Amino acid sequence: MNPYTIFNQTELQRVSDGMTRPLLENCETASHILILVWPQLGDFDSLEYAWWLQREGEKLPPEKLAIRAVGIGSRASGTRFCEYTGFPPQNLFIEPNGELHHQLNLYSGLNLSLPGLDPAQKAWLNLLLMCAGFGSPGTLREVFRGYRGDRQAPQLILDDEIIQGTPLPAFKGSFFQLAGGNGFQRPFELATLRLRNMVEVLSNWRTYVPNSAYLTQRGGTFLFDNKGQLLYSHRDPGILGFAANMSQPLSFLSLMETDSFPSTH
């Protein structure tokens, strides 16, 4: 089934008011529609994707691009997620058990099991293996990129920004100049943002992850024009694989200007 048809038939709980509403409600006037199907809201990918959207927010006016996101969790998960990331709660919907992900045939993650494991324990086993690169292509490469830096990616932290929320004492973003300058992603810069996300989730684990059985479920990205034509899609192949170009995760949005129709992933 066409992904747009699935989305058009989907009703889920909205974080802002707790009401169950059509996912595509109030998207009619936008020239393009971006649907983000995220894994657990406490997942690295969900938090990092929201960070990029917040960073590029001024370039994404609602009349040009209607953004809707669906994440696995509860309304409490969604509320905490929006408070931390700044993602608009009226645009975030909750999927408690990954049913939409299954309808879209998104990667459910590694599925190994051992006798005696319950679903949550099985998910933890598979998550740890995926973090080590098993059944999760590109994960280790992406982890290392966060430490070594990336001259193809933009600078992520402003020089006068105060970095807090990590196990380290608060420090200014100018510290990263010591690792190589500015104007690009410096060594340890992305790793620091990911560390901050990890501390946030682990400090509020039960809120972000009310059901551990879906820890391995991956997400996807779908961009449509206002007629429901699919312009771009990306199906996450593993952890930290939420974009085809992780150096510039939102670069696919340039398609809205060119009206190109690339191969989907």
mmCIF file of C-alpha atoms in Angstrom:
data_model
loop_
_atom_site.group_PDB
_atom_site.id
_atom_site.type_symbol
_atom_site.label_atom_id
_atom_site.label_comp_id
_atom_site.label_asym_id
_atom_site.label_seq_id
_atom_site.Cartn_x
_atom_site.Cartn_y
_atom_site.Cartn_z
ATOM 1 C CA MET A 1 0.000 0.000 0.000
ATOM 2 C CA ASN A 2 1.178 3.538 -0.793
ATOM 3 C CA PRO A 3 2.644 5.095 2.395
ATOM 4 C CA TYR A 4 0.486 8.186 1.930
ATOM 5 C CA THR A 5 -2.648 6.023 1.983
ATOM 6 C CA ILE A 6 -1.515 4.453 5.244
ATOM 7 C CA PHE A 7 -0.806 7.841 6.811
ATOM 8 C CA ASN A 8 -4.089 9.251 5.548
ATOM 9 C CA GLN A 9 -5.964 6.440 7.312
ATOM 10 C CA THR A 10 -4.002 6.686 10.570
ATOM 11 C CA GLU A 11 -5.396 8.221 13.752
ATOM 12 C CA LEU A 12 -3.204 8.437 16.837
ATOM 13 C CA GLN A 13 -2.992 10.233 20.164
ATOM 14 C CA ARG A 14 -1.625 13.763 19.841
ATOM 15 C CA VAL A 15 0.822 14.838 22.530
ATOM 16 C CA SER A 16 -0.414 18.427 22.882
ATOM 17 C CA ASP A 17 -3.946 17.595 24.062
ATOM 18 C CA GLY A 18 -4.117 13.804 24.374
ATOM 19 C CA MET A 19 -6.837 13.590 21.718
ATOM 20 C CA THR A 20 -6.873 10.887 19.053
ATOM 21 C CA ARG A 21 -6.768 12.726 15.733
ATOM 22 C CA PRO A 22 -5.972 11.986 12.064
ATOM 23 C CA LEU A 23 -2.236 12.146 11.507
ATOM 24 C CA LEU A 24 -2.600 14.357 8.419
ATOM 25 C CA GLU A 25 -5.131 16.752 9.927
ATOM 26 C CA ASN A 26 -4.417 20.414 9.018
ATOM 27 C CA CYS A 27 -1.753 19.502 6.459
ATOM 28 C CA GLU A 28 -3.897 20.522 3.485
ATOM 29 C CA THR A 29 -2.557 24.044 3.018
ATOM 30 C CA ALA A 30 1.152 23.169 3.047
ATOM 31 C CA SER A 31 2.966 22.705 -0.250
ATOM 32 C CA HIS A 32 4.797 19.636 1.107
ATOM 33 C CA ILE A 33 4.284 17.140 3.926
ATOM 34 C CA LEU A 34 7.082 15.508 5.900
ATOM 35 C CA ILE A 35 6.160 12.449 7.938
ATOM 36 C CA LEU A 36 8.729 11.172 10.412
ATOM 37 C CA VAL A 37 8.138 7.722 11.858
ATOM 38 C CA TRP A 38 10.562 7.536 14.763
ATOM 39 C CA PRO A 39 11.584 4.585 16.940
ATOM 40 C CA GLN A 40 11.257 4.891 20.716
ATOM 41 C CA LEU A 41 11.161 8.546 21.739
ATOM 42 C CA GLY A 42 14.129 7.807 23.998
ATOM 43 C CA ASP A 43 16.144 6.491 21.053
ATOM 44 C CA PHE A 44 19.331 8.252 19.885
ATOM 45 C CA ASP A 45 17.826 8.627 16.406
ATOM 46 C CA SER A 46 14.602 10.313 17.542
ATOM 47 C CA LEU A 47 16.379 12.846 19.754
ATOM 48 C CA GLU A 48 19.050 13.642 17.182
ATOM 49 C CA TYR A 49 16.518 14.005 14.351
ATOM 50 C CA ALA A 50 14.485 16.447 16.439
ATOM 51 C CA TRP A 51 17.672 18.405 17.184
ATOM 52 C CA TRP A 52 18.317 18.862 13.457
ATOM 53 C CA LEU A 53 14.741 20.004 12.862
ATOM 54 C CA GLN A 54 15.062 22.526 15.679
ATOM 55 C CA ARG A 55 18.340 23.776 14.224
ATOM 56 C CA GLU A 56 16.800 24.286 10.760
ATOM 57 C CA GLY A 57 13.386 25.406 12.037
ATOM 58 C CA GLU A 58 13.491 28.924 10.603
ATOM 59 C CA LYS A 59 13.968 27.488 7.110
ATOM 60 C CA LEU A 60 10.879 25.274 7.451
ATOM 61 C CA PRO A 61 7.770 27.517 7.702
ATOM 62 C CA PRO A 62 4.521 25.534 8.166
ATOM 63 C CA GLU A 63 2.953 26.901 4.992
ATOM 64 C CA LYS A 64 5.866 25.413 3.058
ATOM 65 C CA LEU A 65 6.283 22.165 4.977
ATOM 66 C CA ALA A 66 3.833 20.463 7.319
ATOM 67 C CA ILE A 67 5.789 18.207 9.674
ATOM 68 C CA ARG A 68 4.214 15.341 11.569
ATOM 69 C CA ALA A 69 6.120 12.839 13.676
ATOM 70 C CA VAL A 70 5.105 9.538 15.247
ATOM 71 C CA GLY A 71 7.170 7.999 18.033
ATOM 72 C CA ILE A 72 6.863 4.858 20.130
ATOM 73 C CA GLY A 73 6.025 5.630 23.742
ATOM 74 C CA SER A 74 3.276 7.233 25.818
ATOM 75 C CA ARG A 75 1.899 10.750 26.058
ATOM 76 C CA ALA A 76 4.235 11.311 29.021
ATOM 77 C CA SER A 77 7.127 10.234 26.783
ATOM 78 C CA GLY A 78 6.015 12.712 24.149
ATOM 79 C CA THR A 79 5.618 15.559 26.618
ATOM 80 C CA ARG A 80 9.112 15.043 28.027
ATOM 81 C CA PHE A 81 10.540 14.675 24.516
ATOM 82 C CA CYS A 82 9.025 17.975 23.371
ATOM 83 C CA GLU A 83 10.172 19.804 26.496
ATOM 84 C CA TYR A 84 13.727 18.594 25.949
ATOM 85 C CA THR A 85 14.008 18.942 22.165
ATOM 86 C CA GLY A 86 11.654 21.849 21.473
ATOM 87 C CA PHE A 87 9.680 19.774 18.963
ATOM 88 C CA PRO A 88 6.072 21.106 18.757
ATOM 89 C CA PRO A 89 3.768 18.813 20.786
ATOM 90 C CA GLN A 90 0.870 19.517 18.409
ATOM 91 C CA ASN A 91 2.916 17.842 15.650
ATOM 92 C CA LEU A 92 3.919 14.738 17.614
ATOM 93 C CA PHE A 93 1.743 11.638 17.794
ATOM 94 C CA ILE A 94 2.156 8.532 19.924
ATOM 95 C CA GLU A 95 2.304 4.940 18.720
ATOM 96 C CA PRO A 96 2.323 2.674 21.803
ATOM 97 C CA ASN A 97 3.228 -0.604 20.125
ATOM 98 C CA GLY A 98 4.832 0.082 16.740
ATOM 99 C CA GLU A 99 1.788 -0.949 14.707
ATOM 100 C CA LEU A 100 2.302 1.862 12.177
ATOM 101 C CA HIS A 101 5.946 0.845 11.798
ATOM 102 C CA HIS A 102 4.821 -2.677 10.928
ATOM 103 C CA GLN A 103 2.267 -1.420 8.409
ATOM 104 C CA LEU A 104 5.063 0.477 6.675
ATOM 105 C CA ASN A 105 7.379 -2.567 6.786
ATOM 106 C CA LEU A 106 10.060 -0.625 8.657
ATOM 107 C CA TYR A 107 12.999 -2.586 10.021
ATOM 108 C CA SER A 108 12.108 -4.081 13.385
ATOM 109 C CA GLY A 109 15.749 -4.679 14.272
ATOM 110 C CA LEU A 110 17.766 -7.748 15.120
ATOM 111 C CA ASN A 111 15.569 -10.622 16.280
ATOM 112 C CA LEU A 112 17.821 -13.116 18.057
ATOM 113 C CA SER A 113 16.538 -14.870 21.153
ATOM 114 C CA LEU A 114 17.634 -17.147 23.946
ATOM 115 C CA PRO A 115 15.441 -19.596 25.872
ATOM 116 C CA GLY A 116 13.724 -18.049 28.871
ATOM 117 C CA LEU A 117 13.914 -14.422 27.772
ATOM 118 C CA ASP A 118 10.772 -12.326 27.944
ATOM 119 C CA PRO A 119 10.106 -9.739 25.162
ATOM 120 C CA ALA A 120 11.810 -6.903 27.038
ATOM 121 C CA GLN A 121 14.922 -8.974 27.816
ATOM 122 C CA LYS A 122 15.062 -10.170 24.222
ATOM 123 C CA ALA A 123 14.872 -6.561 23.022
ATOM 124 C CA TRP A 124 17.737 -5.546 25.324
ATOM 125 C CA LEU A 125 19.911 -8.389 24.044
ATOM 126 C CA ASN A 126 19.285 -7.429 20.450
ATOM 127 C CA LEU A 127 19.756 -3.716 21.138
ATOM 128 C CA LEU A 128 23.200 -4.333 22.652
ATOM 129 C CA LEU A 129 24.181 -6.452 19.644
ATOM 130 C CA MET A 130 22.948 -3.745 17.270
ATOM 131 C CA CYS A 131 24.974 -1.114 19.107
ATOM 132 C CA ALA A 132 27.986 -3.348 18.409
ATOM 133 C CA GLY A 133 27.114 -3.370 14.708
ATOM 134 C CA PHE A 134 25.294 -6.694 14.381
ATOM 135 C CA GLY A 135 22.189 -6.364 12.232
ATOM 136 C CA SER A 136 22.755 -2.607 12.201
ATOM 137 C CA PRO A 137 24.947 -1.605 9.245
ATOM 138 C CA GLY A 138 26.746 1.707 9.568
ATOM 139 C CA THR A 139 26.236 2.116 13.320
ATOM 140 C CA LEU A 140 29.868 1.777 14.372
ATOM 141 C CA ARG A 141 31.021 4.003 11.512
ATOM 142 C CA GLU A 142 28.561 6.669 12.630
ATOM 143 C CA VAL A 143 29.648 6.392 16.266
ATOM 144 C CA PHE A 144 33.275 6.904 15.235
ATOM 145 C CA ARG A 145 32.309 9.899 13.070
ATOM 146 C CA GLY A 146 30.904 11.535 16.180
ATOM 147 C CA TYR A 147 34.324 11.320 17.830
ATOM 148 C CA ARG A 148 36.662 12.058 14.928
ATOM 149 C CA GLY A 149 34.687 14.960 13.410
ATOM 150 C CA ASP A 150 33.455 15.505 9.864
ATOM 151 C CA ARG A 151 34.545 18.284 7.511
ATOM 152 C CA GLN A 152 31.498 17.594 5.312
ATOM 153 C CA ALA A 153 29.147 18.463 8.193
ATOM 154 C CA PRO A 154 28.403 21.916 9.626
ATOM 155 C CA GLN A 155 29.579 23.184 12.980
ATOM 156 C CA LEU A 156 27.075 21.890 15.520
ATOM 157 C CA ILE A 157 27.797 23.932 18.644
ATOM 158 C CA LEU A 158 28.181 27.708 18.703
ATOM 159 C CA ASP A 159 31.351 29.087 20.255
ATOM 160 C CA ASP A 160 29.413 31.003 22.932
ATOM 161 C CA GLU A 161 27.012 28.138 23.695
ATOM 162 C CA ILE A 162 27.257 26.673 27.196
ATOM 163 C CA ILE A 163 27.280 22.879 27.177
ATOM 164 C CA GLN A 164 25.480 21.396 30.163
ATOM 165 C CA GLY A 165 23.667 18.165 30.959
ATOM 166 C CA THR A 166 26.672 15.848 30.567
ATOM 167 C CA PRO A 167 28.818 14.194 33.267
ATOM 168 C CA LEU A 168 31.432 16.875 32.499
ATOM 169 C CA PRO A 169 31.470 20.333 34.103
ATOM 170 C CA ALA A 170 29.697 22.991 32.013
ATOM 171 C CA PHE A 171 31.929 24.430 29.287
ATOM 172 C CA LYS A 172 31.693 26.801 26.324
ATOM 173 C CA GLY A 173 31.444 25.648 22.722
ATOM 174 C CA SER A 174 34.654 27.526 21.911
ATOM 175 C CA PHE A 175 36.449 24.609 23.597
ATOM 176 C CA PHE A 176 36.028 22.618 20.362
ATOM 177 C CA GLN A 177 38.245 25.118 18.517
ATOM 178 C CA LEU A 178 41.148 23.392 20.261
ATOM 179 C CA ALA A 179 40.243 20.233 18.346
ATOM 180 C CA GLY A 180 40.679 21.807 14.942
ATOM 181 C CA GLY A 181 39.075 25.191 14.401
ATOM 182 C CA ASN A 182 35.512 26.058 13.457
ATOM 183 C CA GLY A 183 33.057 26.056 10.560
ATOM 184 C CA PHE A 184 32.715 22.264 10.441
ATOM 185 C CA GLN A 185 31.864 19.391 12.792
ATOM 186 C CA ARG A 186 34.878 19.220 15.099
ATOM 187 C CA PRO A 187 36.177 16.069 16.838
ATOM 188 C CA PHE A 188 34.020 15.075 19.846
ATOM 189 C CA GLU A 189 31.373 17.708 18.989
ATOM 190 C CA LEU A 190 28.653 15.306 17.846
ATOM 191 C CA ALA A 191 29.683 12.779 20.490
ATOM 192 C CA THR A 192 29.067 15.470 23.125
ATOM 193 C CA LEU A 193 25.540 16.105 21.861
ATOM 194 C CA ARG A 194 24.859 12.381 21.901
ATOM 195 C CA LEU A 195 26.231 12.104 25.426
ATOM 196 C CA ARG A 196 23.870 14.857 26.536
ATOM 197 C CA ASN A 197 20.955 12.988 24.950
ATOM 198 C CA MET A 198 21.992 9.771 26.654
ATOM 199 C CA VAL A 199 22.125 11.446 30.072
ATOM 200 C CA GLU A 200 18.662 12.926 29.480
ATOM 201 C CA VAL A 201 17.141 9.556 28.578
ATOM 202 C CA LEU A 202 18.831 7.517 31.292
ATOM 203 C CA SER A 203 17.771 10.104 33.866
ATOM 204 C CA ASN A 204 14.141 9.719 32.751
ATOM 205 C CA TRP A 205 14.167 6.164 31.462
ATOM 206 C CA ARG A 206 10.722 5.026 32.600
ATOM 207 C CA THR A 207 9.169 8.126 31.064
ATOM 208 C CA TYR A 208 10.889 7.806 27.700
ATOM 209 C CA VAL A 209 10.631 4.018 27.420
ATOM 210 C CA PRO A 210 7.466 2.707 29.086
ATOM 211 C CA ASN A 211 7.762 -0.597 27.189
ATOM 212 C CA SER A 212 11.244 -1.992 26.444
ATOM 213 C CA ALA A 213 9.880 -4.589 24.007
ATOM 214 C CA TYR A 214 10.256 -2.132 21.089
ATOM 215 C CA LEU A 215 13.819 -0.983 21.722
ATOM 216 C CA THR A 216 15.153 -2.309 18.407
ATOM 217 C CA GLN A 217 12.399 -0.946 16.138
ATOM 218 C CA ARG A 218 13.720 1.468 13.510
ATOM 219 C CA GLY A 219 11.951 4.346 11.800
ATOM 220 C CA GLY A 220 11.605 6.070 8.451
ATOM 221 C CA THR A 221 11.259 9.396 6.650
ATOM 222 C CA PHE A 222 8.628 10.205 4.015
ATOM 223 C CA LEU A 223 8.326 13.445 2.020
ATOM 224 C CA PHE A 224 5.210 14.106 -0.075
ATOM 225 C CA ASP A 225 3.922 16.911 -2.249
ATOM 226 C CA ASN A 226 0.461 18.325 -1.532
ATOM 227 C CA LYS A 227 -1.134 15.736 -3.826
ATOM 228 C CA GLY A 228 0.246 12.817 -1.840
ATOM 229 C CA GLN A 229 2.974 11.969 -4.350
ATOM 230 C CA LEU A 230 5.974 10.411 -2.619
ATOM 231 C CA LEU A 231 9.054 12.525 -3.381
ATOM 232 C CA TYR A 232 11.508 10.851 -1.044
ATOM 233 C CA SER A 233 11.699 8.089 1.514
ATOM 234 C CA HIS A 234 14.366 6.646 3.755
ATOM 235 C CA ARG A 235 13.986 3.488 5.815
ATOM 236 C CA ASP A 236 16.442 3.320 8.684
ATOM 237 C CA PRO A 237 18.751 0.291 8.293
ATOM 238 C CA GLY A 238 20.011 0.404 11.879
ATOM 239 C CA ILE A 239 20.848 2.536 14.904
ATOM 240 C CA LEU A 240 22.129 6.026 13.969
ATOM 241 C CA GLY A 241 20.997 5.442 10.405
ATOM 242 C CA PHE A 242 18.054 7.858 10.314
ATOM 243 C CA ALA A 243 19.327 9.696 7.206
ATOM 244 C CA ALA A 244 20.924 8.733 3.921
ATOM 245 C CA ASN A 245 23.435 11.549 4.497
ATOM 246 C CA MET A 246 24.232 11.722 8.194
ATOM 247 C CA SER A 247 26.572 14.683 7.632
ATOM 248 C CA GLN A 248 23.592 16.702 6.381
ATOM 249 C CA PRO A 249 20.503 14.750 7.531
ATOM 250 C CA LEU A 250 17.959 17.212 6.099
ATOM 251 C CA SER A 251 19.644 17.705 2.724
ATOM 252 C CA PHE A 252 16.815 15.804 1.025
ATOM 253 C CA LEU A 253 14.523 18.787 1.676
ATOM 254 C CA SER A 254 16.212 20.528 -1.258
ATOM 255 C CA LEU A 255 13.911 18.377 -3.390
ATOM 256 C CA MET A 256 11.089 20.751 -2.495
ATOM 257 C CA GLU A 257 12.835 23.400 -4.589
ATOM 258 C CA THR A 258 13.823 21.215 -7.536
ATOM 259 C CA ASP A 259 10.728 18.981 -7.780
ATOM 260 C CA SER A 260 13.103 16.105 -8.444
ATOM 261 C CA PHE A 261 12.056 12.535 -7.917
ATOM 262 C CA PRO A 262 15.087 10.534 -6.747
ATOM 263 C CA SER A 263 15.329 6.880 -6.018
ATOM 264 C CA THR A 264 13.960 6.105 -2.569
ATOM 265 C CA HIS A 265 15.835 4.163 0.069
#
